[in-house]
Amino acid sequence: MESRAIARIALLAAVIAVLGMLPSIVLPIAAGVPITAQTLGVMLAGIILGPRHGALAVLLFVFVVLLGAPLLAGGRGGLGVLFSPSVGFLIGFVPAAYVAGLVMARLKTLPVFAAALVAAVVGGIVVEYLCGIIGLMAIARMTPLQSLVATAVFAPGDVLKALAAAFVAEAAHRSYPAAIACRS
């Protein structure tokens, strides 16, 4: 792997970490899973870096969190997060970034904004929610319907994050066309 790719992977992992420093909102209906800005970083990792490097950036972030760095919203980190209701969402970061990158790569014929929006919704919302629902069912002992309802609370904010990711991708592509890995 070339040093430029490693730097981009590290940079996107850092962006996800910084987004965790923004204040989060904890809703009781979602078993304590917070609303955070970090899924925006996950969407951007896949869209900008592509499937493989995007997933590696998120994997790097998750690895650092599991080592104990308090980079998750609310200053959480360490192995204890694997036993919290948000574990499905955390583990889902990796496949979400991969799928977002894969969708972005497959939609080369669409304009960047449209492709990035679809990629963010499919990877950053659908895949992320699927993993989150499974985590809520396993850890919080919710029924599938309860976990679906709890996860639906995040939808309005995540749609806004998907739009933001598409705007960022479009702006990055306009200012530096090689910024989007699958478009260069």
PDB file of C-alpha atoms in Angstrom:
ATOM      1  CA  MET A   1       0.000   0.000   0.000  1.00  0.00           C
ATOM      2  CA  GLU A   2       1.411   3.391  -0.914  1.00  0.00           C
ATOM      3  CA  SER A   3       2.017   6.052   1.716  1.00  0.00           C
ATOM      4  CA  ARG A   4      -0.639   8.350   0.244  1.00  0.00           C
ATOM      5  CA  ALA A   5      -3.316   5.686   0.807  1.00  0.00           C
ATOM      6  CA  ILE A   6      -2.124   5.108   4.372  1.00  0.00           C
ATOM      7  CA  ALA A   7      -2.284   8.847   5.074  1.00  0.00           C
ATOM      8  CA  ARG A   8      -5.826   9.068   3.673  1.00  0.00           C
ATOM      9  CA  ILE A   9      -6.926   6.068   5.769  1.00  0.00           C
ATOM     10  CA  ALA A  10      -5.461   7.639   8.904  1.00  0.00           C
ATOM     11  CA  LEU A  11      -7.035  10.998   8.072  1.00  0.00           C
ATOM     12  CA  LEU A  12     -10.534   9.557   7.707  1.00  0.00           C
ATOM     13  CA  ALA A  13     -10.110   7.556  10.931  1.00  0.00           C
ATOM     14  CA  ALA A  14      -9.195  10.841  12.629  1.00  0.00           C
ATOM     15  CA  VAL A  15     -12.261  12.550  11.138  1.00  0.00           C
ATOM     16  CA  ILE A  16     -14.482   9.860  12.655  1.00  0.00           C
ATOM     17  CA  ALA A  17     -12.736  10.350  16.002  1.00  0.00           C
ATOM     18  CA  VAL A  18     -13.194  14.129  15.884  1.00  0.00           C
ATOM     19  CA  LEU A  19     -16.884  13.728  15.041  1.00  0.00           C
ATOM     20  CA  GLY A  20     -17.180  11.707  18.258  1.00  0.00           C
ATOM     21  CA  MET A  21     -16.174  14.788  20.214  1.00  0.00           C
ATOM     22  CA  LEU A  22     -19.346  16.598  19.192  1.00  0.00           C
ATOM     23  CA  PRO A  23     -22.067  16.407  21.847  1.00  0.00           C
ATOM     24  CA  SER A  24     -24.311  13.368  21.548  1.00  0.00           C
ATOM     25  CA  ILE A  25     -27.968  12.928  22.405  1.00  0.00           C
ATOM     26  CA  VAL A  26     -29.067   9.818  24.285  1.00  0.00           C
ATOM     27  CA  LEU A  27     -32.660   8.728  23.787  1.00  0.00           C
ATOM     28  CA  PRO A  28     -34.182   6.267  26.257  1.00  0.00           C
ATOM     29  CA  ILE A  29     -36.227   4.546  23.534  1.00  0.00           C
ATOM     30  CA  ALA A  30     -33.005   3.349  21.889  1.00  0.00           C
ATOM     31  CA  ALA A  31     -31.667   1.575  25.021  1.00  0.00           C
ATOM     32  CA  GLY A  32     -29.084   4.291  25.579  1.00  0.00           C
ATOM     33  CA  VAL A  33     -27.614   4.283  22.059  1.00  0.00           C
ATOM     34  CA  PRO A  34     -26.593   7.905  21.414  1.00  0.00           C
ATOM     35  CA  ILE A  35     -27.252  10.037  18.363  1.00  0.00           C
ATOM     36  CA  THR A  36     -23.791  11.030  17.134  1.00  0.00           C
ATOM     37  CA  ALA A  37     -22.122  12.634  14.138  1.00  0.00           C
ATOM     38  CA  GLN A  38     -19.743   9.688  13.705  1.00  0.00           C
ATOM     39  CA  THR A  39     -21.879   7.943  11.104  1.00  0.00           C
ATOM     40  CA  LEU A  40     -21.196  10.947   8.856  1.00  0.00           C
ATOM     41  CA  GLY A  41     -17.508  10.062   9.043  1.00  0.00           C
ATOM     42  CA  VAL A  42     -18.265   6.430   8.253  1.00  0.00           C
ATOM     43  CA  MET A  43     -20.268   7.462   5.191  1.00  0.00           C
ATOM     44  CA  LEU A  44     -17.469   9.775   4.043  1.00  0.00           C
ATOM     45  CA  ALA A  45     -14.809   7.092   4.550  1.00  0.00           C
ATOM     46  CA  GLY A  46     -16.533   4.738   2.130  1.00  0.00           C
ATOM     47  CA  ILE A  47     -17.513   7.417  -0.367  1.00  0.00           C
ATOM     48  CA  ILE A  48     -14.131   9.131  -0.505  1.00  0.00           C
ATOM     49  CA  LEU A  49     -11.716   6.230  -0.019  1.00  0.00           C
ATOM     50  CA  GLY A  50     -13.636   3.455  -1.747  1.00  0.00           C
ATOM     51  CA  PRO A  51     -14.726   0.129  -0.256  1.00  0.00           C
ATOM     52  CA  ARG A  52     -11.406  -1.363   0.813  1.00  0.00           C
ATOM     53  CA  HIS A  53      -9.642   1.718   2.116  1.00  0.00           C
ATOM     54  CA  GLY A  54     -12.855   3.113   3.622  1.00  0.00           C
ATOM     55  CA  ALA A  55     -13.379  -0.084   5.592  1.00  0.00           C
ATOM     56  CA  LEU A  56      -9.720  -0.010   6.661  1.00  0.00           C
ATOM     57  CA  ALA A  57     -10.105   3.563   7.956  1.00  0.00           C
ATOM     58  CA  VAL A  58     -13.117   2.560  10.022  1.00  0.00           C
ATOM     59  CA  LEU A  59     -11.420  -0.628  11.188  1.00  0.00           C
ATOM     60  CA  LEU A  60      -8.461   1.468  12.370  1.00  0.00           C
ATOM     61  CA  PHE A  61     -10.843   3.717  14.298  1.00  0.00           C
ATOM     62  CA  VAL A  62     -12.670   0.753  15.891  1.00  0.00           C
ATOM     63  CA  PHE A  63      -9.350  -0.878  16.807  1.00  0.00           C
ATOM     64  CA  VAL A  64      -8.148   2.286  18.569  1.00  0.00           C
ATOM     65  CA  VAL A  65     -11.484   2.530  20.417  1.00  0.00           C
ATOM     66  CA  LEU A  66     -11.245  -1.099  21.550  1.00  0.00           C
ATOM     67  CA  LEU A  67      -7.701  -0.424  22.795  1.00  0.00           C
ATOM     68  CA  GLY A  68      -9.283   2.051  25.201  1.00  0.00           C
ATOM     69  CA  ALA A  69      -9.152   5.435  23.494  1.00  0.00           C
ATOM     70  CA  PRO A  70     -12.279   7.382  24.533  1.00  0.00           C
ATOM     71  CA  LEU A  71     -13.188   8.346  20.974  1.00  0.00           C
ATOM     72  CA  LEU A  72     -16.822   7.294  20.883  1.00  0.00           C
ATOM     73  CA  ALA A  73     -19.523   9.819  21.653  1.00  0.00           C
ATOM     74  CA  GLY A  74     -19.654  10.563  25.344  1.00  0.00           C
ATOM     75  CA  GLY A  75     -15.981   9.646  25.785  1.00  0.00           C
ATOM     76  CA  ARG A  76     -16.526   5.901  25.642  1.00  0.00           C
ATOM     77  CA  GLY A  77     -13.869   3.416  24.638  1.00  0.00           C
ATOM     78  CA  GLY A  78     -12.350   0.087  25.626  1.00  0.00           C
ATOM     79  CA  LEU A  79     -13.573  -3.477  25.419  1.00  0.00           C
ATOM     80  CA  GLY A  80     -16.650  -2.631  27.490  1.00  0.00           C
ATOM     81  CA  VAL A  81     -18.299  -1.095  24.434  1.00  0.00           C
ATOM     82  CA  LEU A  82     -18.615  -4.618  23.033  1.00  0.00           C
ATOM     83  CA  PHE A  83     -21.157  -5.316  25.761  1.00  0.00           C
ATOM     84  CA  SER A  84     -23.227  -2.154  25.378  1.00  0.00           C
ATOM     85  CA  PRO A  85     -26.442  -1.824  23.346  1.00  0.00           C
ATOM     86  CA  SER A  86     -24.562   0.244  20.758  1.00  0.00           C
ATOM     87  CA  VAL A  87     -22.192  -2.618  19.832  1.00  0.00           C
ATOM     88  CA  GLY A  88     -24.133  -3.452  16.666  1.00  0.00           C
ATOM     89  CA  PHE A  89     -23.795   0.111  15.448  1.00  0.00           C
ATOM     90  CA  LEU A  90     -20.065   0.197  16.258  1.00  0.00           C
ATOM     91  CA  ILE A  91     -19.329  -3.117  14.536  1.00  0.00           C
ATOM     92  CA  GLY A  92     -21.624  -2.013  11.703  1.00  0.00           C
ATOM     93  CA  PHE A  93     -19.317   0.922  10.943  1.00  0.00           C
ATOM     94  CA  VAL A  94     -16.968  -1.371   8.996  1.00  0.00           C
ATOM     95  CA  PRO A  95     -19.493  -3.011   6.619  1.00  0.00           C
ATOM     96  CA  ALA A  96     -21.317   0.329   6.299  1.00  0.00           C
ATOM     97  CA  ALA A  97     -18.177   2.055   4.999  1.00  0.00           C
ATOM     98  CA  TYR A  98     -17.385  -0.896   2.734  1.00  0.00           C
ATOM     99  CA  VAL A  99     -20.874  -0.954   1.199  1.00  0.00           C
ATOM    100  CA  ALA A 100     -20.943   2.849   0.822  1.00  0.00           C
ATOM    101  CA  GLY A 101     -17.661   2.652  -1.065  1.00  0.00           C
ATOM    102  CA  LEU A 102     -18.863  -0.254  -3.164  1.00  0.00           C
ATOM    103  CA  VAL A 103     -22.076   1.540  -4.141  1.00  0.00           C
ATOM    104  CA  MET A 104     -20.132   4.719  -4.939  1.00  0.00           C
ATOM    105  CA  ALA A 105     -17.776   2.743  -7.179  1.00  0.00           C
ATOM    106  CA  ARG A 106     -20.656   1.022  -8.976  1.00  0.00           C
ATOM    107  CA  LEU A 107     -22.476   4.308  -9.680  1.00  0.00           C
ATOM    108  CA  LYS A 108     -19.691   5.932 -11.711  1.00  0.00           C
ATOM    109  CA  THR A 109     -22.121   7.049 -14.408  1.00  0.00           C
ATOM    110  CA  LEU A 110     -24.209   9.125 -11.994  1.00  0.00           C
ATOM    111  CA  PRO A 111     -23.185  12.629 -10.953  1.00  0.00           C
ATOM    112  CA  VAL A 112     -21.049  12.628  -7.787  1.00  0.00           C
ATOM    113  CA  PHE A 113     -23.770  14.123  -5.574  1.00  0.00           C
ATOM    114  CA  ALA A 114     -26.386  11.534  -6.582  1.00  0.00           C
ATOM    115  CA  ALA A 115     -23.973   8.604  -6.345  1.00  0.00           C
ATOM    116  CA  ALA A 116     -22.700   9.763  -2.948  1.00  0.00           C
ATOM    117  CA  LEU A 117     -26.241  10.219  -1.637  1.00  0.00           C
ATOM    118  CA  VAL A 118     -27.275   6.711  -2.700  1.00  0.00           C
ATOM    119  CA  ALA A 119     -24.026   5.283  -1.297  1.00  0.00           C
ATOM    120  CA  ALA A 120     -24.511   7.062   2.024  1.00  0.00           C
ATOM    121  CA  VAL A 121     -28.098   5.860   2.346  1.00  0.00           C
ATOM    122  CA  VAL A 122     -27.393   2.246   1.383  1.00  0.00           C
ATOM    123  CA  GLY A 123     -24.163   1.867   3.360  1.00  0.00           C
ATOM    124  CA  GLY A 124     -24.457   4.438   6.106  1.00  0.00           C
ATOM    125  CA  ILE A 125     -28.121   3.926   6.883  1.00  0.00           C
ATOM    126  CA  VAL A 126     -29.425   0.553   5.648  1.00  0.00           C
ATOM    127  CA  VAL A 127     -26.354  -1.556   6.465  1.00  0.00           C
ATOM    128  CA  GLU A 128     -25.634   0.390   9.669  1.00  0.00           C
ATOM    129  CA  TYR A 129     -29.228  -0.015  10.876  1.00  0.00           C
ATOM    130  CA  LEU A 130     -29.266  -3.721  10.101  1.00  0.00           C
ATOM    131  CA  CYS A 131     -26.181  -4.229  12.262  1.00  0.00           C
ATOM    132  CA  GLY A 132     -27.584  -1.944  14.968  1.00  0.00           C
ATOM    133  CA  ILE A 133     -30.886  -3.818  15.076  1.00  0.00           C
ATOM    134  CA  ILE A 134     -29.060  -7.125  15.499  1.00  0.00           C
ATOM    135  CA  GLY A 135     -26.965  -5.609  18.303  1.00  0.00           C
ATOM    136  CA  LEU A 136     -30.042  -4.264  20.105  1.00  0.00           C
ATOM    137  CA  MET A 137     -31.723  -7.646  19.849  1.00  0.00           C
ATOM    138  CA  ALA A 138     -28.644  -9.435  21.223  1.00  0.00           C
ATOM    139  CA  ILE A 139     -27.531  -7.065  23.981  1.00  0.00           C
ATOM    140  CA  ALA A 140     -30.661  -5.107  24.952  1.00  0.00           C
ATOM    141  CA  ARG A 141     -32.888  -8.176  24.520  1.00  0.00           C
ATOM    142  CA  MET A 142     -35.327  -6.259  22.357  1.00  0.00           C
ATOM    143  CA  THR A 143     -37.711  -7.943  19.972  1.00  0.00           C
ATOM    144  CA  PRO A 144     -37.127  -7.306  16.261  1.00  0.00           C
ATOM    145  CA  LEU A 145     -40.023  -4.829  16.212  1.00  0.00           C
ATOM    146  CA  GLN A 146     -38.782  -2.984  19.312  1.00  0.00           C
ATOM    147  CA  SER A 147     -35.278  -2.686  17.903  1.00  0.00           C
ATOM    148  CA  LEU A 148     -36.627  -1.533  14.539  1.00  0.00           C
ATOM    149  CA  VAL A 149     -38.701   1.193  16.235  1.00  0.00           C
ATOM    150  CA  ALA A 150     -35.736   2.201  18.419  1.00  0.00           C
ATOM    151  CA  THR A 151     -33.490   2.439  15.377  1.00  0.00           C
ATOM    152  CA  ALA A 152     -36.062   4.399  13.353  1.00  0.00           C
ATOM    153  CA  VAL A 153     -35.550   7.298  15.776  1.00  0.00           C
ATOM    154  CA  PHE A 154     -32.155   7.883  14.153  1.00  0.00           C
ATOM    155  CA  ALA A 155     -33.517   8.104  10.578  1.00  0.00           C
ATOM    156  CA  PRO A 156     -34.168  11.870  10.269  1.00  0.00           C
ATOM    157  CA  GLY A 157     -30.684  12.781  11.475  1.00  0.00           C
ATOM    158  CA  ASP A 158     -29.035  10.115   9.353  1.00  0.00           C
ATOM    159  CA  VAL A 159     -30.812  11.348   6.229  1.00  0.00           C
ATOM    160  CA  LEU A 160     -29.356  14.790   6.975  1.00  0.00           C
ATOM    161  CA  LYS A 161     -25.911  13.203   7.443  1.00  0.00           C
ATOM    162  CA  ALA A 162     -26.284  11.404   4.103  1.00  0.00           C
ATOM    163  CA  LEU A 163     -27.099  14.731   2.432  1.00  0.00           C
ATOM    164  CA  ALA A 164     -24.099  16.328   4.139  1.00  0.00           C
ATOM    165  CA  ALA A 165     -21.845  13.486   2.950  1.00  0.00           C
ATOM    166  CA  ALA A 166     -23.102  13.971  -0.609  1.00  0.00           C
ATOM    167  CA  PHE A 167     -22.455  17.731  -0.426  1.00  0.00           C
ATOM    168  CA  VAL A 168     -18.934  17.153   0.939  1.00  0.00           C
ATOM    169  CA  ALA A 169     -18.214  14.560  -1.766  1.00  0.00           C
ATOM    170  CA  GLU A 170     -19.460  16.909  -4.480  1.00  0.00           C
ATOM    171  CA  ALA A 171     -17.390  19.817  -3.129  1.00  0.00           C
ATOM    172  CA  ALA A 172     -14.292  17.631  -2.777  1.00  0.00           C
ATOM    173  CA  HIS A 173     -14.698  16.318  -6.319  1.00  0.00           C
ATOM    174  CA  ARG A 174     -15.131  19.803  -7.761  1.00  0.00           C
ATOM    175  CA  SER A 175     -12.091  21.233  -5.993  1.00  0.00           C
ATOM    176  CA  TYR A 176      -9.857  18.191  -6.455  1.00  0.00           C
ATOM    177  CA  PRO A 177     -11.236  15.511  -8.806  1.00  0.00           C
ATOM    178  CA  ALA A 178      -8.834  12.849  -7.481  1.00  0.00           C
ATOM    179  CA  ALA A 179     -10.279  13.264  -3.956  1.00  0.00           C
ATOM    180  CA  ILE A 180     -12.904  10.601  -4.617  1.00  0.00           C
ATOM    181  CA  ALA A 181     -10.981   7.334  -5.055  1.00  0.00           C
ATOM    182  CA  CYS A 182     -13.384   5.633  -7.475  1.00  0.00           C
ATOM    183  CA  ARG A 183     -13.736   8.765  -9.649  1.00  0.00           C
ATOM    184  CA  SER A 184     -10.034   9.336 -10.359  1.00  0.00           C
TER     185      SER A 184
END
